[in-house]
């Protein structure tokens, strides 16, 4: 069974940093691109970033470019999102997801709250 | 403001057919395929339709997708109470070099 489990969320002050992780299992991790997405409380879905299966190609939403970095360690079946210079508007439930037929399978998310 | 435009709400009675529209542009829907997602209350989104019209296994054939030009639609026939959820369209955008979503449509089954 395919599983994605996010971790690393928490409360951080504006301007702070946080690193999210996503552990994948039940599939050949290195074969698939992986996404990060987020959803602010009561709001819609927002795509954040995409990384190719070999980690060589990355894409970012304009809202996070230059502040967030996506990476992966295929030897550990893990995906990461390093977030710097966090803003209150970055507060959201962050999901990782597998790219199969587009964004296909989602984890359950990890909550990030940016507040002083 | 979302790149793809969806109506914020839709409603229908059990057994009815409802459609949800998704409007984009030539850099996204006009040149790329559209996916639809269902998000039940308190849960993560799930893939409902991919490549404009295709259903993943396990998705009832009551759900169907279509695309024409720079717009796409999701149709739900034989509406059931368990269909009450938020629905999102998404597509890759060549100008933004990323995935864009619609703002979501909250479906209420009356």
Short mmCIF file of C-alpha atoms in Angstrom, two decimals:
data_model
loop_
_atom_site.label_atom_id
_atom_site.label_comp_id
_atom_site.label_asym_id
_atom_site.label_seq_id
_atom_site.Cartn_x
_atom_site.Cartn_y
_atom_site.Cartn_z
CA UNK A 1 0.00 0.00 0.00
CA UNK A 2 1.30 3.42 -0.96
CA UNK A 3 1.85 5.67 2.03
CA UNK A 4 3.07 9.23 2.42
CA UNK A 5 3.67 10.55 5.92
CA UNK A 6 4.56 14.19 6.48
CA UNK A 7 6.28 15.50 9.58
CA UNK A 8 8.15 18.53 10.85
CA UNK A 9 5.32 21.01 11.16
CA UNK A 10 4.94 23.27 14.17
CA UNK A 11 4.74 26.83 15.40
CA UNK A 12 7.43 29.25 14.27
CA UNK A 13 7.85 33.01 14.52
CA UNK A 14 7.76 35.23 11.43
CA UNK A 15 11.18 35.24 9.81
CA UNK A 16 11.95 31.81 11.16
CA UNK A 17 12.78 28.54 9.45
CA UNK A 18 11.33 25.04 9.40
CA UNK A 19 12.12 21.80 7.57
CA UNK A 20 9.32 19.49 6.55
CA UNK A 21 9.82 15.82 5.71
CA UNK A 22 7.74 13.31 3.82
CA UNK A 23 8.42 9.58 4.08
CA UNK A 24 7.21 7.44 1.21
CA UNK A 25 6.58 3.71 1.24
CA UNK A 26 4.87 1.08 -0.88
CA UNK A 27 6.29 2.33 -4.19
CA UNK A 28 9.64 2.85 -5.92
CA UNK A 29 10.29 6.33 -4.59
CA UNK A 30 12.97 7.33 -7.10
CA UNK A 31 10.66 6.64 -10.06
CA UNK A 32 8.31 9.51 -9.33
CA UNK A 33 8.29 13.25 -9.14
CA UNK A 34 7.04 14.59 -5.84
CA UNK A 35 5.08 17.71 -4.95
CA UNK A 36 4.53 19.88 -1.93
CA UNK A 37 1.17 21.62 -1.67
CA UNK A 38 -0.52 23.58 1.08
CA UNK A 39 -3.94 24.61 2.28
CA UNK A 40 -4.49 27.51 4.64
CA UNK A 41 -7.31 26.99 7.17
CA UNK A 42 -10.65 27.30 5.41
CA UNK A 43 -8.99 28.11 2.09
CA UNK A 44 -8.29 26.35 -1.19
CA UNK A 45 -5.39 24.25 -2.39
CA UNK A 46 -2.11 25.88 -3.40
CA UNK A 47 0.72 24.13 -5.19
CA UNK A 48 4.13 24.91 -3.68
CA UNK A 49 6.87 22.94 -5.41
CA UNK A 50 7.77 19.94 -7.57
CA UNK A 51 10.94 17.88 -7.80
CA UNK A 52 11.77 15.28 -10.43
CA UNK A 53 12.45 11.67 -9.54
CA UNK A 54 16.22 12.06 -9.71
CA UNK A 55 16.11 15.40 -7.92
CA UNK A 56 17.69 17.20 -10.85
CA UNK A 57 14.76 19.44 -11.75
CA UNK A 58 12.75 21.62 -9.42
CA UNK A 59 9.88 24.07 -9.80
CA UNK A 60 8.47 26.57 -7.33
CA UNK A 61 5.39 28.70 -6.94
CA UNK A 62 6.13 32.39 -7.23
CA UNK A 63 4.99 32.92 -3.64
CA UNK A 64 7.78 30.76 -2.19
CA UNK A 65 10.60 31.08 -4.74
CA UNK A 66 13.84 32.11 -3.09
CA UNK A 67 12.59 31.21 0.40
CA UNK A 68 11.72 27.51 0.11
CA UNK A 69 13.91 24.66 -1.18
CA UNK A 70 12.62 21.25 -2.18
CA UNK A 71 14.95 18.26 -2.06
CA UNK A 72 14.85 14.49 -1.80
CA UNK A 73 16.97 11.58 -0.60
CA UNK A 74 16.02 8.55 -2.66
CA UNK A 75 18.19 6.29 -0.49
CA UNK A 76 15.88 7.17 2.40
CA UNK A 77 12.64 7.38 0.38
CA UNK A 78 12.25 10.87 1.71
CA UNK A 79 11.18 14.26 0.44
CA UNK A 80 11.98 17.55 2.15
CA UNK A 81 10.90 21.17 2.13
CA UNK A 82 13.28 23.64 3.75
CA UNK A 83 11.43 26.85 4.52
CA UNK A 84 13.15 30.13 5.41
CA UNK A 85 11.94 33.69 6.02
CA UNK A 86 8.52 32.37 6.97
CA UNK A 87 5.57 34.74 6.85
CA UNK A 88 2.19 34.59 8.52
CA UNK A 89 0.66 33.85 5.12
CA UNK A 90 2.71 30.63 4.96
CA UNK A 91 0.58 29.18 7.76
CA UNK A 92 -1.16 26.12 6.32
CA UNK A 93 -1.49 22.37 6.27
CA UNK A 94 1.36 21.17 4.07
CA UNK A 95 0.85 18.04 1.97
CA UNK A 96 3.31 15.97 -0.01
CA UNK A 97 2.00 14.13 -3.05
CA UNK A 98 3.18 11.72 -5.76
CA UNK A 99 3.18 12.75 -9.40
CA UNK A 100 1.86 9.81 -11.38
CA UNK A 101 -0.97 11.05 -13.55
CA UNK A 102 -0.41 14.57 -12.35
CA UNK A 103 -0.72 15.09 -8.60
CA UNK A 104 -2.19 11.77 -7.69
CA UNK A 105 -1.76 10.51 -4.13
CA UNK A 106 -1.60 12.83 -1.13
CA UNK A 107 -0.37 12.40 2.42
CA UNK A 108 -2.41 13.55 5.39
CA UNK A 109 -0.41 16.75 5.89
CA UNK A 110 1.59 18.50 8.58
CA UNK A 111 0.48 21.81 10.07
CA UNK A 112 2.70 24.88 9.95
CA UNK A 113 1.72 27.93 11.99
CA UNK A 114 3.68 31.15 11.61
CA UNK A 115 2.86 33.43 14.50
CA UNK A 116 4.52 35.69 17.01
CA UNK B 1 -7.23 35.01 -6.66
CA UNK B 2 -6.82 31.66 -8.37
CA UNK B 3 -5.47 31.24 -11.90
CA UNK B 4 -8.28 28.82 -12.73
CA UNK B 5 -11.82 30.04 -12.11
CA UNK B 6 -14.48 27.87 -10.49
CA UNK B 7 -17.85 28.81 -9.04
CA UNK B 8 -17.54 28.94 -5.24
CA UNK B 9 -20.62 26.83 -4.70
CA UNK B 10 -22.97 24.39 -6.37
CA UNK B 11 -25.92 22.39 -5.15
CA UNK B 12 -28.39 19.73 -6.14
CA UNK B 13 -30.86 17.25 -4.76
CA UNK B 14 -30.24 13.49 -4.57
CA UNK B 15 -30.42 11.90 -7.99
CA UNK B 16 -29.84 15.14 -9.86
CA UNK B 17 -26.98 15.93 -12.21
CA UNK B 18 -24.70 18.83 -11.42
CA UNK B 19 -21.81 20.33 -13.32
CA UNK B 20 -18.87 22.36 -12.07
CA UNK B 21 -16.96 24.56 -14.48
CA UNK B 22 -13.29 25.46 -14.54
CA UNK B 23 -12.06 28.29 -16.73
CA UNK B 24 -8.43 28.94 -17.59
CA UNK B 25 -6.29 30.20 -20.43
CA UNK B 26 -4.12 29.06 -23.30
CA UNK B 27 -1.11 28.56 -21.02
CA UNK B 28 -2.89 26.03 -18.82
CA UNK B 29 -6.18 24.34 -19.74
CA UNK B 30 -5.85 25.38 -23.37
CA UNK B 31 -2.65 23.35 -23.80
CA UNK B 32 -2.47 20.96 -20.85
CA UNK B 33 -4.64 18.26 -19.35
CA UNK B 34 -6.92 18.88 -16.41
CA UNK B 35 -7.25 16.92 -13.19
CA UNK B 36 -10.12 17.11 -10.73
CA UNK B 37 -9.88 16.45 -7.02
CA UNK B 38 -12.48 15.73 -4.36
CA UNK B 39 -11.86 16.82 -0.78
CA UNK B 40 -14.28 15.44 1.77
CA UNK B 41 -14.56 17.41 5.01
CA UNK B 42 -11.49 17.02 7.20
CA UNK B 43 -9.59 14.81 4.78
CA UNK B 44 -6.84 15.12 2.19
CA UNK B 45 -7.84 15.59 -1.45
CA UNK B 46 -8.18 12.55 -3.69
CA UNK B 47 -7.82 12.30 -7.46
CA UNK B 48 -11.22 12.11 -9.13
CA UNK B 49 -10.47 12.71 -12.83
CA UNK B 50 -7.13 12.81 -14.67
CA UNK B 51 -6.23 13.69 -18.25
CA UNK B 52 -9.48 15.63 -18.67
CA UNK B 53 -11.79 12.62 -18.82
CA UNK B 54 -10.20 9.57 -17.18
CA UNK B 55 -11.34 8.04 -13.91
CA UNK B 56 -8.90 6.25 -11.59
CA UNK B 57 -10.03 2.80 -10.57
CA UNK B 58 -12.53 2.96 -7.77
CA UNK B 59 -14.10 6.25 -8.85
CA UNK B 60 -17.76 5.69 -9.76
CA UNK B 61 -18.79 6.33 -13.35
CA UNK B 62 -21.26 8.90 -12.00
CA UNK B 63 -18.27 11.25 -12.17
CA UNK B 64 -17.18 12.45 -15.60
CA UNK B 65 -14.90 15.13 -16.95
CA UNK B 66 -14.73 17.08 -20.18
CA UNK B 67 -12.63 19.81 -21.73
CA UNK B 68 -13.17 22.28 -24.53
CA UNK B 69 -10.72 25.00 -25.42
CA UNK B 70 -9.67 26.81 -22.26
CA UNK B 71 -12.46 25.42 -20.08
CA UNK B 72 -13.16 22.13 -18.36
CA UNK B 73 -16.13 20.68 -16.55
CA UNK B 74 -16.84 18.05 -13.95
CA UNK B 75 -20.25 16.40 -14.06
CA UNK B 76 -21.76 14.35 -11.27
CA UNK B 77 -24.87 12.39 -12.12
CA UNK B 78 -27.15 10.55 -9.71
CA UNK B 79 -26.08 12.90 -6.93
CA UNK B 80 -25.66 11.25 -3.53
CA UNK B 81 -25.31 12.72 -0.06
CA UNK B 82 -21.75 11.41 0.18
CA UNK B 83 -20.79 13.59 -2.79
CA UNK B 84 -20.99 16.63 -0.54
CA UNK B 85 -17.42 17.91 -0.68
CA UNK B 86 -15.09 20.52 -2.12
CA UNK B 87 -14.02 19.99 -5.73
CA UNK B 88 -10.89 21.45 -7.32
CA UNK B 89 -9.60 21.57 -10.87
CA UNK B 90 -5.86 21.75 -11.61
CA UNK B 91 -3.52 21.96 -14.57
CA UNK B 92 0.08 22.69 -15.38
CA UNK B 93 0.71 26.27 -16.48
CA UNK B 94 3.46 26.83 -19.04
CA UNK B 95 3.76 30.55 -18.30
CA UNK B 96 4.08 30.12 -14.55
CA UNK B 97 6.01 26.84 -14.82
CA UNK B 98 3.93 25.27 -12.12
CA UNK B 99 0.63 23.67 -11.22
CA UNK B 100 -2.35 25.98 -10.89
CA UNK B 101 -5.59 25.24 -9.08
CA UNK B 102 -9.10 26.56 -9.18
CA UNK B 103 -10.41 28.18 -6.03
CA UNK B 104 -12.60 25.19 -5.30
CA UNK B 105 -16.34 24.56 -5.49
CA UNK B 106 -18.29 23.55 -2.41
CA UNK B 107 -20.98 21.08 -3.43
CA UNK B 108 -24.03 20.87 -1.21
CA UNK B 109 -26.53 18.04 -1.53
CA UNK B 110 -29.87 19.46 -0.49
#
